[in-house]
Amino acid sequence: MVKELKAEVKKLNFYYGGVQALKEINLPIERRKVSALIGPSGCGKTTFLRCFNRMHDLYPHNRYEGEITLYPDNINIISPEIDPIEIRMQISMVFQKPNPFPKSIYENVAYGLRVRGTSKRAVLDEKVEKSLRGAALWDEVKDRLHHLAFDLSGGQQQRLCIARALATDPRILLFDEPTSALDPTATSKIEELIIQLKDEVTIIIVTHNMQQAARVSDYTAFMYLGEIVEYDKTDRIFTAPSNKLTEEYITGRFG
Amino acid sequence: MQKSKPELQTEIKKRIAVTKFWDKVFLITGLLSTLVGLVLLFTLMADLFVNGFPRLSYKFLTSFPSRFPEEAGILSAWVGSFLVLLVTALASIPLGIAAGIYLEEYARKNWLTDIIEINIANLAGVPSIVYGLLALGLFVNFFKFGESILTGGLALALLILPMVIMATREAIRAIPNSIREASYALGATKWQTVQSHIIPYSTGGILTGVIIGLSRAIGETAPIITVGALTFIAFLPTSPFSSEFPFISFKWLLDPFTVMPIQMFNWVSRPQHEFQLNAAAAGIVLMIMTLLMNGVAIYIRYRFRRKIKW
Ligand SMILES: Nc1ncnc2c1ncn2[C@@H]1O[C@H](COP(=O)(O)OP(=O)(O)OP(=O)(O)O)[C@@H](O)[C@H]1O
Ligand SMILES: [Mg+2]
């Protein structure tokens, strides 16, 4: 099969004010595959992930250098000339802690569409159902779509957040440790979901959990101190890493 | 050397006993302090009630003030209070909320916003008569609104504006950042985020602040006297409804007025005992109005708290 790139990171540097958090990052992102970012706490995984949808633009003094090219359009995601909103319209994110809006389940999923100006009831209804099905939540909530999202369990809330992200038909879906606040059952549900979703969408996932990276991802990048130490097919990284640091990390000797 | 088990046990028991003793001491002190406050408040209300209750009647609410204490009522006073408060609310709510949202969501955090923040907190502590002077200079002398309902309402609006701004900011600050990020990550603009998240989720806190501000404003006398409210007024402002096109009139805004506390003050300062009773009766009405407003504030807070828990 021919490899097809969805995005490519080239010489990316990122600064929080005067502090450099990402150094010279180069990374291909394969289309409709799951790429995992692993590495010890504080190595810059979240920082890196949040470059893809320009979340850093929300706060002052943050600065990007380099390029993240989005294919097939060939636009540079982090270029100051590109409106961050335009990027966020195409690249969705699921956060570490479930963060539903204090609105109904329905309105949570519909929000991204409302932002895009969709208000026709029929369109919203259809899209909400499709997204909730996509997030494997439909059967659990179909009878209470207009109840508050806060009434759901933590795992259900996280799947709701996934549905909310899916509703906007993203081209890339970003996950930042989506299961770290969840129990094992909820976690395995979300992992299954991620594996299913990659048929439709390119996924980048940050995880602390090595087994999780091994289970869900096709490619894995190991980060350390703001740099990518090693990037390869997931099974290679976990069976025959070429870098000593990577090996030490995945065998649990540090991190 | 290690202590034996029974010895350790008695020592633990002793320590628990001491802690429990202090628990009790604090409980009793706290209870007493609360009681002092409650008893004082209760005496005050009982006194007001005993004096004023016999004077309360439908007629009292629907009569103008008069030279004869038995015929005097508070019609012009409560209508005045109501209209002034209406102006206050209409002016302070949009201004205060807009300022609060601007400061929290739009303004860059720097020394300038810090100074603004400190000054708003200070403004809330400025004596109310100073606001009266400001209103006198600004609305009466400069804008030529006259000694009118509009001027009175705007003076009180200035007075409670800092409270509304601070309540707004506090309510907005209580919204976790993760909610904002969720909205922005879906491609929302700043205004979309403010409109569909920030404002709805802070409404409870904002309304509570507004109502508490208004219930302070309703009892204010100094700034209202300063801008020239009358102490004796035996007519109502122009009706806001008219029989001719366009059926609504804003002439009442420029009419002279009085308010409840001024009416009370006027009666208290008279020598006849009967007028004192009238003042007490008006006091009961004012108190009920204030308590009702506070009740509404508590209810709103309760309703919103139940729906939104961060
Ligand atoms: N807003 C910020 N301002 C300044 N420095 C920051 C900020 N956020 C993160 N950092 C720093 O940037 C580095 C990378 O942080 P980041 O959150 O990306 O790590 P991470 O790999 O996601 O860690 P974890 O696994 O604990 O989530 C850390 O040294 C952190 O202290
Ligand atoms: Mg992180």
GROMACS .gro file of N, CA, C and O and ligand atoms in nm, chain A residues 14-17 19-22 38-50 56 59 62 96 176-177 206-208 223 226, ligand 1:
model
  159
   14PHE      N    1   0.889   2.548   1.929
   14PHE     CA    2   0.781   2.619   1.997
   14PHE      C    3   0.831   2.678   2.128
   14PHE      O    4   0.907   2.616   2.200
   15TYR      N    5   0.788   2.802   2.154
   15TYR     CA    6   0.834   2.874   2.274
   15TYR      C    7   0.716   2.920   2.359
   15TYR      O    8   0.622   2.979   2.308
   16TYR      N    9   0.724   2.891   2.490
   16TYR     CA   10   0.635   2.956   2.588
   16TYR      C   11   0.709   3.078   2.636
   16TYR      O   12   0.798   3.067   2.720
   17GLY      N   13   0.678   3.196   2.585
   17GLY     CA   14   0.755   3.314   2.620
   17GLY      C   15   0.900   3.291   2.579
   17GLY      O   16   0.929   3.267   2.463
   19VAL      N   17   1.086   3.043   2.693
   19VAL     CA   18   1.126   2.904   2.716
   19VAL      C   19   1.091   2.818   2.596
   19VAL      O   20   0.976   2.812   2.552
   20GLN      N   21   1.193   2.753   2.543
   20GLN     CA   22   1.168   2.667   2.428
   20GLN      C   23   1.117   2.532   2.476
   20GLN      O   24   1.181   2.463   2.554
   21ALA      N   25   0.998   2.493   2.430
   21ALA     CA   26   0.939   2.367   2.476
   21ALA      C   27   0.949   2.258   2.370
   21ALA      O   28   0.947   2.140   2.402
   22LEU      N   29   0.962   2.296   2.242
   22LEU     CA   30   0.977   2.197   2.135
   22LEU      C   31   1.098   2.235   2.050
   22LEU      O   32   1.116   2.352   2.017
   38ILE      N   33   0.453   0.929   2.272
   38ILE     CA   34   0.480   0.885   2.409
   38ILE      C   35   0.605   0.955   2.460
   38ILE      O   36   0.680   1.014   2.382
   39GLY      N   37   0.623   0.948   2.591
   39GLY     CA   38   0.741   1.011   2.650
   39GLY      C   39   0.712   1.048   2.794
   39GLY      O   40   0.596   1.055   2.834
   40PRO      N   41   0.818   1.072   2.870
   40PRO     CA   42   0.800   1.103   3.011
   40PRO      C   43   0.726   1.234   3.033
   40PRO      O   44   0.720   1.318   2.944
   41SER      N   45   0.673   1.250   3.151
   41SER     CA   46   0.597   1.371   3.186
   41SER      C   47   0.681   1.496   3.164
   41SER      O   48   0.798   1.500   3.200
   42GLY      N   49   0.621   1.596   3.102
   42GLY     CA   50   0.690   1.723   3.082
   42GLY      C   51   0.778   1.727   2.958
   42GLY      O   52   0.848   1.825   2.936
   43CYS      N   53   0.774   1.623   2.874
   43CYS     CA   54   0.864   1.621   2.758
   43CYS      C   55   0.807   1.702   2.643
   43CYS      O   56   0.876   1.725   2.544
   44GLY      N   57   0.681   1.745   2.652
   44GLY     CA   58   0.628   1.831   2.548
   44GLY      C   59   0.521   1.769   2.459
   44GLY      O   60   0.487   1.824   2.355
   45LYS      N   61   0.465   1.657   2.501
   45LYS     CA   62   0.363   1.589   2.418
   45LYS      C   63   0.241   1.677   2.398
   45LYS      O   64   0.194   1.697   2.286
   46THR      N   65   0.189   1.729   2.512
   46THR     CA   66   0.071   1.814   2.503
   46THR      C   67   0.101   1.940   2.421
   46THR      O   68   0.023   1.980   2.335
   47THR      N   69   0.216   1.998   2.449
   47THR     CA   70   0.257   2.118   2.377
   47THR      C   71   0.257   2.092   2.226
   47THR      O   72   0.207   2.172   2.147
   48PHE      N   73   0.313   1.979   2.186
   48PHE     CA   74   0.322   1.944   2.046
   48PHE      C   75   0.183   1.926   1.986
   48PHE      O   76   0.149   1.983   1.883
   49LEU      N   77   0.100   1.848   2.057
   49LEU     CA   78  -0.034   1.819   2.007
   49LEU      C   79  -0.113   1.948   1.985
   49LEU      O   80  -0.183   1.963   1.885
   50ARG      N   81  -0.099   2.040   2.079
   50ARG     CA   82  -0.178   2.163   2.072
   50ARG      C   83  -0.131   2.258   1.962
   50ARG      O   84  -0.197   2.358   1.936
   56HIS      N   85  -0.237   2.712   2.111
   56HIS     CA   86  -0.144   2.805   2.178
   56HIS      C   87  -0.175   2.950   2.145
   56HIS      O   88  -0.133   3.039   2.217
   59TYR      N   89  -0.336   3.202   2.410
   59TYR     CA   90  -0.264   3.265   2.521
   59TYR      C   91  -0.151   3.351   2.468
   59TYR      O   92  -0.091   3.317   2.364
   62ASN      N   93   0.307   3.309   2.325
   62ASN     CA   94   0.346   3.180   2.267
   62ASN      C   95   0.390   3.201   2.123
   62ASN      O   96   0.335   3.284   2.052
   96GLN      N   97  -0.779   1.581   2.788
   96GLN     CA   98  -0.744   1.481   2.888
   96GLN      C   99  -0.862   1.453   2.983
   96GLN      O  100  -0.898   1.340   3.006
  176ASP      N  101  -0.558   1.401   2.365
  176ASP     CA  102  -0.455   1.421   2.467
  176ASP      C  103  -0.487   1.335   2.589
  176ASP      O  104  -0.572   1.369   2.669
  177GLU      N  105  -0.420   1.223   2.600
  177GLU     CA  106  -0.445   1.129   2.710
  177GLU      C  107  -0.594   1.115   2.740
  177GLU      O  108  -0.640   1.145   2.850
  206VAL      N  109  -0.186   1.131   2.230
  206VAL     CA  110  -0.083   1.138   2.333
  206VAL      C  111  -0.122   1.038   2.440
  206VAL      O  112  -0.239   1.031   2.478
  207THR      N  113  -0.028   0.957   2.484
  207THR     CA  114  -0.063   0.867   2.593
  207THR      C  115   0.056   0.841   2.684
  207THR      O  116   0.171   0.845   2.644
  208HIS      N  117   0.021   0.818   2.809
  208HIS     CA  118   0.122   0.784   2.908
  208HIS      C  119   0.136   0.635   2.919
  208HIS      O  120   0.228   0.583   2.981
  223MET      N  121   0.912   1.098   2.253
  223MET     CA  122   0.962   1.234   2.275
  223MET      C  123   1.039   1.241   2.406
  223MET      O  124   1.005   1.173   2.503
  226GLY      N  125   1.146   1.774   2.476
  226GLY     CA  126   1.106   1.861   2.367
  226GLY      C  127   1.153   1.818   2.230
  226GLY      O  128   1.135   1.891   2.133
  566LIG     N1  129   0.159   2.735   2.961
  566LIG     C1  130   0.289   2.705   2.981
  566LIG     N2  131   0.379   2.803   3.004
  566LIG     C2  132   0.508   2.774   3.023
  566LIG     N3  133   0.559   2.651   3.021
  566LIG     C3  134   0.475   2.549   2.997
  566LIG     C4  135   0.335   2.571   2.977
  566LIG     N4  136   0.277   2.451   2.957
  566LIG     C5  137   0.374   2.360   2.965
  566LIG     N5  138   0.494   2.417   2.989
  566LIG     C6  139   0.624   2.349   2.999
  566LIG     O1  140   0.652   2.288   2.876
  566LIG     C7  141   0.706   2.159   2.894
  566LIG     C8  142   0.622   2.056   2.822
  566LIG     O2  143   0.495   2.047   2.884
  566LIG     P1  144   0.380   1.955   2.830
  566LIG     O3  145   0.257   1.987   2.906
  566LIG     O4  146   0.375   1.966   2.684
  566LIG     O5  147   0.433   1.811   2.871
  566LIG     P2  148   0.366   1.668   2.853
  566LIG     O6  149   0.462   1.585   2.779
  566LIG     O7  150   0.230   1.681   2.798
  566LIG     O8  151   0.361   1.618   3.003
  566LIG     P3  152   0.250   1.527   3.074
  566LIG     O9  153   0.277   1.389   3.029
  566LIG    O10  154   0.280   1.546   3.220
  566LIG    O11  155   0.117   1.578   3.035
  566LIG     C9  156   0.713   2.136   3.044
  566LIG    O12  157   0.845   2.164   3.086
  566LIG    C10  158   0.619   2.236   3.100
  566LIG    O13  159   0.662   2.279   3.227
   0.00000   0.00000   0.00000
